[in-house]
């Protein structure tokens, strides 16, 4: 039974190139799962998930919070990194050791051994939530890659090019996968179409995404 199944379903490659400078590492976060989920609980107890508003006045379907020295926020005045959580008026929770260790391990494996994140944007997708095609460009130094960790329900990752109209490649992101983009693809457009409904055995009815950045 097992042998037959293995023969029919070829194993997914452990690493996949998405573009020049961009890699997808399968399952790298699995070894950190328990610690990541515990740390996430501590972070969201202090700075809860919230639906932020874009400068254009739209409420985002993805709920967000942050940890680290700075956090990404959006409101009617624009996008920025803020050292304080505007909702609590206090600094964002610190970056947990396991977050740092995972992001450095993944960045190193993708060819960015000097990466040390100072900010982690935490995205929560419930079924139906989506993130339209965008560039990550509020960070100070684009020499740092973006390291993006997927937990919970599977999603499709759209990875395009420098222009919004460039063709988009699609990658399946599953629990434990880590995507890294930097160098020539640091400013490539990317997005996540509507999350399909489902139930993940440890994370629940949602997808959590951690994106590590060198923001300050
Ligand atoms: C992001 O672009 O900030 C998030 C990407 C993702 O959820 O995979
Ligand atoms: Fe992004």
mmCIF file of C-alpha atoms and ligand atoms in Angstrom:
data_model
loop_
_atom_site.group_PDB
_atom_site.id
_atom_site.type_symbol
_atom_site.label_atom_id
_atom_site.label_comp_id
_atom_site.label_asym_id
_atom_site.label_seq_id
_atom_site.Cartn_x
_atom_site.Cartn_y
_atom_site.Cartn_z
ATOM 1 C CA UNK A 1 0.000 0.000 0.000
ATOM 2 C CA UNK A 2 2.682 2.462 1.061
ATOM 3 C CA UNK A 3 5.017 1.439 -1.774
ATOM 4 C CA UNK A 4 2.271 1.834 -4.349
ATOM 5 C CA UNK A 5 1.391 5.305 -3.048
ATOM 6 C CA UNK A 6 5.042 6.376 -3.035
ATOM 7 C CA UNK A 7 5.346 5.223 -6.638
ATOM 8 C CA UNK A 8 2.288 7.221 -7.725
ATOM 9 C CA UNK A 9 3.105 10.466 -5.899
ATOM 10 C CA UNK A 10 6.664 11.634 -6.501
ATOM 11 C CA UNK A 11 8.132 13.369 -3.417
ATOM 12 C CA UNK A 12 8.190 17.149 -3.508
ATOM 13 C CA UNK A 13 11.684 18.564 -3.990
ATOM 14 C CA UNK A 14 13.180 19.922 -0.758
ATOM 15 C CA UNK A 15 14.170 23.156 -2.475
ATOM 16 C CA UNK A 16 12.812 24.847 -5.550
ATOM 17 C CA UNK A 17 14.049 27.982 -7.336
ATOM 18 C CA UNK A 18 11.180 30.483 -7.843
ATOM 19 C CA UNK A 19 13.307 33.048 -9.703
ATOM 20 C CA UNK A 20 16.870 34.348 -9.600
ATOM 21 C CA UNK A 21 17.552 35.014 -5.891
ATOM 22 C CA UNK A 22 14.271 33.394 -4.824
ATOM 23 C CA UNK A 23 13.888 29.941 -3.263
ATOM 24 C CA UNK A 24 11.169 27.803 -1.811
ATOM 25 C CA UNK A 25 12.328 25.467 0.985
ATOM 26 C CA UNK A 26 9.891 22.690 1.789
ATOM 27 C CA UNK A 27 9.220 21.866 5.444
ATOM 28 C CA UNK A 28 12.081 23.878 6.982
ATOM 29 C CA UNK A 29 9.777 25.280 9.699
ATOM 30 C CA UNK A 30 8.441 21.867 10.813
ATOM 31 C CA UNK A 31 11.256 21.324 13.326
ATOM 32 C CA UNK A 32 10.282 24.632 14.984
ATOM 33 C CA UNK A 33 6.511 24.081 14.947
ATOM 34 C CA UNK A 34 5.825 23.692 18.689
ATOM 35 C CA UNK A 35 8.014 26.643 19.678
ATOM 36 C CA UNK A 36 6.640 28.872 16.909
ATOM 37 C CA UNK A 37 3.006 28.242 17.889
ATOM 38 C CA UNK A 38 3.722 28.836 21.596
ATOM 39 C CA UNK A 39 5.584 32.086 20.818
ATOM 40 C CA UNK A 40 2.753 33.178 18.551
ATOM 41 C CA UNK A 41 0.312 32.806 21.439
ATOM 42 C CA UNK A 42 2.481 35.057 23.636
ATOM 43 C CA UNK A 43 2.776 37.696 20.891
ATOM 44 C CA UNK A 44 -0.933 37.843 20.072
ATOM 45 C CA UNK A 45 -1.852 38.020 23.783
ATOM 46 C CA UNK A 46 0.061 41.329 23.927
ATOM 47 C CA UNK A 47 -0.479 42.678 20.406
ATOM 48 C CA UNK A 48 -3.631 40.991 19.042
ATOM 49 C CA UNK A 49 -4.399 40.365 15.380
ATOM 50 C CA UNK A 50 -6.337 43.241 13.813
ATOM 51 C CA UNK A 51 -7.682 44.149 10.385
ATOM 52 C CA UNK A 52 -5.801 47.260 9.271
ATOM 53 C CA UNK A 53 -7.111 49.888 6.853
ATOM 54 C CA UNK A 54 -5.297 50.817 3.640
ATOM 55 C CA UNK A 55 -4.570 54.449 2.716
ATOM 56 C CA UNK A 56 -7.433 54.098 0.211
ATOM 57 C CA UNK A 57 -9.860 53.233 2.998
ATOM 58 C CA UNK A 58 -10.244 49.471 2.481
ATOM 59 C CA UNK A 59 -10.192 47.122 5.463
ATOM 60 C CA UNK A 60 -7.767 44.267 4.750
ATOM 61 C CA UNK A 61 -9.182 40.716 4.807
ATOM 62 C CA UNK A 62 -5.868 39.465 6.257
ATOM 63 C CA UNK A 63 -5.521 40.185 9.996
ATOM 64 C CA UNK A 64 -2.047 41.331 11.115
ATOM 65 C CA UNK A 65 0.241 41.849 14.052
ATOM 66 C CA UNK A 66 4.033 42.142 14.416
ATOM 67 C CA UNK A 67 6.987 41.345 16.612
ATOM 68 C CA UNK A 68 10.508 42.733 16.649
ATOM 69 C CA UNK A 69 12.021 46.215 16.920
ATOM 70 C CA UNK A 70 9.500 47.564 14.414
ATOM 71 C CA UNK A 71 6.202 46.489 12.908
ATOM 72 C CA UNK A 72 4.579 47.111 9.526
ATOM 73 C CA UNK A 73 1.378 49.100 9.764
ATOM 74 C CA UNK A 74 -1.080 50.718 7.409
ATOM 75 C CA UNK A 75 -3.748 53.342 8.111
ATOM 76 C CA UNK A 76 -5.374 56.246 6.249
ATOM 77 C CA UNK A 77 -2.047 58.155 6.333
ATOM 78 C CA UNK A 78 -0.022 55.443 4.534
ATOM 79 C CA UNK A 79 2.216 52.407 5.034
ATOM 80 C CA UNK A 80 5.148 52.526 7.439
ATOM 81 C CA UNK A 81 7.230 50.686 10.043
ATOM 82 C CA UNK A 82 6.436 51.775 13.581
ATOM 83 C CA UNK A 83 8.428 50.915 16.723
ATOM 84 C CA UNK A 84 5.164 50.933 18.692
ATOM 85 C CA UNK A 85 1.928 49.050 18.193
ATOM 86 C CA UNK A 86 -0.534 51.885 17.451
ATOM 87 C CA UNK A 87 -3.330 49.839 19.075
ATOM 88 C CA UNK A 88 -1.595 49.393 22.450
ATOM 89 C CA UNK A 89 0.710 52.428 22.371
ATOM 90 C CA UNK A 90 3.513 50.104 23.495
ATOM 91 C CA UNK A 91 6.521 48.574 21.669
ATOM 92 C CA UNK A 92 5.738 45.424 19.657
ATOM 93 C CA UNK A 93 6.555 42.141 21.457
ATOM 94 C CA UNK A 94 10.211 41.196 21.010
ATOM 95 C CA UNK A 95 11.335 38.740 18.354
ATOM 96 C CA UNK A 96 11.292 35.237 19.923
ATOM 97 C CA UNK A 97 14.530 33.245 19.734
ATOM 98 C CA UNK A 98 12.889 30.475 17.655
ATOM 99 C CA UNK A 99 11.645 33.045 15.084
ATOM 100 C CA UNK A 100 15.182 34.409 14.733
ATOM 101 C CA UNK A 101 16.769 30.950 14.511
ATOM 102 C CA UNK A 102 14.352 29.714 11.822
ATOM 103 C CA UNK A 103 14.646 32.857 9.688
ATOM 104 C CA UNK A 104 18.463 32.819 9.847
ATOM 105 C CA UNK A 105 18.574 29.088 9.008
ATOM 106 C CA UNK A 106 16.286 29.564 5.994
ATOM 107 C CA UNK A 107 18.040 32.712 4.757
ATOM 108 C CA UNK A 108 21.416 30.983 5.024
ATOM 109 C CA UNK A 109 20.150 27.960 3.074
ATOM 110 C CA UNK A 110 18.893 30.325 0.357
ATOM 111 C CA UNK A 111 22.249 32.123 0.060
ATOM 112 C CA UNK A 112 21.733 35.062 2.435
ATOM 113 C CA UNK A 113 23.876 34.110 5.469
ATOM 114 C CA UNK A 114 24.214 37.719 6.727
ATOM 115 C CA UNK A 115 20.463 38.234 7.154
ATOM 116 C CA UNK A 116 19.353 39.271 10.673
ATOM 117 C CA UNK A 117 15.700 40.375 10.725
ATOM 118 C CA UNK A 118 14.572 43.241 12.965
ATOM 119 C CA UNK A 119 10.869 42.949 12.107
ATOM 120 C CA UNK A 120 8.376 40.145 11.609
ATOM 121 C CA UNK A 121 4.955 40.839 10.120
ATOM 122 C CA UNK A 122 2.489 38.138 11.154
ATOM 123 C CA UNK A 123 -0.432 37.568 8.788
ATOM 124 C CA UNK A 124 -3.530 35.548 9.651
ATOM 125 C CA UNK A 125 -5.639 34.320 6.725
ATOM 126 C CA UNK A 126 -9.066 32.906 7.503
ATOM 127 C CA UNK A 127 -10.984 31.183 4.691
ATOM 128 C CA UNK A 128 -11.711 33.758 1.971
ATOM 129 C CA UNK A 129 -8.904 36.140 3.021
ATOM 130 C CA UNK A 130 -6.483 37.221 0.288
ATOM 131 C CA UNK A 131 -3.551 39.536 -0.292
ATOM 132 C CA UNK A 132 -3.464 41.215 -3.685
ATOM 133 C CA UNK A 133 -0.293 41.456 -5.767
ATOM 134 C CA UNK A 134 2.149 43.935 -4.179
ATOM 135 C CA UNK A 135 5.838 44.714 -3.605
ATOM 136 C CA UNK A 136 7.494 44.820 -0.156
ATOM 137 C CA UNK A 137 9.174 48.206 -0.398
ATOM 138 C CA UNK A 138 8.810 49.970 2.952
ATOM 139 C CA UNK A 139 12.067 48.472 4.260
ATOM 140 C CA UNK A 140 15.147 50.703 4.419
ATOM 141 C CA UNK A 141 17.712 48.393 2.817
ATOM 142 C CA UNK A 142 16.750 46.093 -0.065
ATOM 143 C CA UNK A 143 20.036 44.173 0.394
ATOM 144 C CA UNK A 144 18.065 42.131 2.954
ATOM 145 C CA UNK A 145 15.856 39.362 1.570
ATOM 146 C CA UNK A 146 12.286 38.667 2.694
ATOM 147 C CA UNK A 147 11.884 35.351 4.530
ATOM 148 C CA UNK A 148 8.305 34.089 4.548
ATOM 149 C CA UNK A 149 7.112 31.127 6.660
ATOM 150 C CA UNK A 150 3.811 29.306 6.060
ATOM 151 C CA UNK A 151 1.877 27.577 8.855
ATOM 152 C CA UNK A 152 -1.549 25.953 8.849
ATOM 153 C CA UNK A 153 -3.875 25.690 5.852
ATOM 154 C CA UNK A 154 -2.254 25.480 2.404
ATOM 155 C CA UNK A 155 -2.282 28.476 0.073
ATOM 156 C CA UNK A 156 -1.223 29.427 -3.425
ATOM 157 C CA UNK A 157 1.673 31.882 -3.690
ATOM 158 C CA UNK A 158 1.720 34.113 -6.752
ATOM 159 C CA UNK A 159 5.214 35.261 -7.648
ATOM 160 C CA UNK A 160 5.566 37.726 -10.507
ATOM 161 C CA UNK A 161 8.220 40.209 -11.544
ATOM 162 C CA UNK A 162 9.305 43.819 -11.139
ATOM 163 C CA UNK A 163 6.309 45.109 -13.084
ATOM 164 C CA UNK A 164 2.814 44.508 -11.779
ATOM 165 C CA UNK A 165 1.822 43.215 -15.214
ATOM 166 C CA UNK A 166 4.685 40.668 -15.453
ATOM 167 C CA UNK A 167 3.571 37.036 -15.734
ATOM 168 C CA UNK A 168 2.948 35.314 -12.411
ATOM 169 C CA UNK A 169 4.155 31.839 -11.391
ATOM 170 C CA UNK A 170 2.116 29.883 -8.858
ATOM 171 C CA UNK A 171 3.535 27.794 -6.013
ATOM 172 C CA UNK A 172 1.711 25.709 -3.428
ATOM 173 C CA UNK A 173 2.677 26.777 0.107
ATOM 174 C CA UNK A 174 2.093 24.174 2.799
ATOM 175 C CA UNK A 175 2.532 24.001 6.559
ATOM 176 C CA UNK A 176 6.246 24.387 7.305
ATOM 177 C CA UNK A 177 7.351 25.742 3.929
ATOM 178 C CA UNK A 178 9.623 28.797 3.755
ATOM 179 C CA UNK A 179 9.906 31.142 0.755
ATOM 180 C CA UNK A 180 12.857 33.519 0.479
ATOM 181 C CA UNK A 181 13.276 36.277 -2.104
ATOM 182 C CA UNK A 182 16.137 38.733 -2.363
ATOM 183 C CA UNK A 183 18.833 40.074 -4.684
ATOM 184 C CA UNK A 184 17.439 40.420 -8.215
ATOM 185 C CA UNK A 185 13.931 39.339 -7.107
ATOM 186 C CA UNK A 186 13.745 41.383 -3.872
ATOM 187 C CA UNK A 187 11.146 43.759 -5.341
ATOM 188 C CA UNK A 188 9.153 41.177 -7.285
ATOM 189 C CA UNK A 189 5.385 41.380 -6.988
ATOM 190 C CA UNK A 190 3.710 38.658 -4.964
ATOM 191 C CA UNK A 191 0.304 37.821 -3.544
ATOM 192 C CA UNK A 192 -1.970 35.154 -2.129
ATOM 193 C CA UNK A 193 -5.403 34.462 -3.696
ATOM 194 C CA UNK A 194 -8.436 33.619 -1.539
ATOM 195 C CA UNK A 195 -7.660 30.995 1.090
ATOM 196 C CA UNK A 196 -9.723 27.841 0.679
ATOM 197 C CA UNK A 197 -11.653 26.561 3.671
ATOM 198 C CA UNK A 198 -10.237 23.658 5.648
ATOM 199 C CA UNK A 199 -9.021 22.582 9.059
ATOM 200 C CA UNK A 200 -5.361 22.160 9.965
ATOM 201 C CA UNK A 201 -4.662 19.723 12.784
ATOM 202 C CA UNK A 202 -2.373 21.984 14.834
ATOM 203 C CA UNK A 203 -3.136 25.506 13.548
ATOM 204 C CA UNK A 204 -6.909 25.256 13.021
ATOM 205 C CA UNK A 205 -9.121 26.892 10.408
ATOM 206 C CA UNK A 206 -6.546 29.413 9.240
ATOM 207 C CA UNK A 207 -3.190 30.048 7.634
ATOM 208 C CA UNK A 208 -0.493 31.958 9.528
ATOM 209 C CA UNK A 209 2.344 33.595 7.609
ATOM 210 C CA UNK A 210 5.453 35.067 9.223
ATOM 211 C CA UNK A 211 7.454 37.464 7.041
ATOM 212 C CA UNK A 212 10.840 38.443 8.335
ATOM 213 C CA UNK A 213 12.345 41.719 7.198
ATOM 214 C CA UNK A 214 15.286 43.994 7.695
ATOM 215 C CA UNK A 215 13.113 47.053 8.203
ATOM 216 C CA UNK A 216 15.139 49.671 10.073
HETATM 217 C C1 LIG B 1 3.202 39.003 2.452
HETATM 218 O O1 LIG B 1 3.407 39.306 1.293
HETATM 219 O O2 LIG B 1 3.422 39.799 3.394
HETATM 220 C C2 LIG B 1 2.635 37.663 2.840
HETATM 221 C C3 LIG B 1 2.852 36.561 1.853
HETATM 222 C C4 LIG B 1 2.209 35.284 2.322
HETATM 223 O O3 LIG B 1 1.221 35.326 3.071
HETATM 224 O O4 LIG B 1 2.666 34.199 1.929
HETATM 225 FE FE1 LIG B 2 4.577 41.013 0.826
#
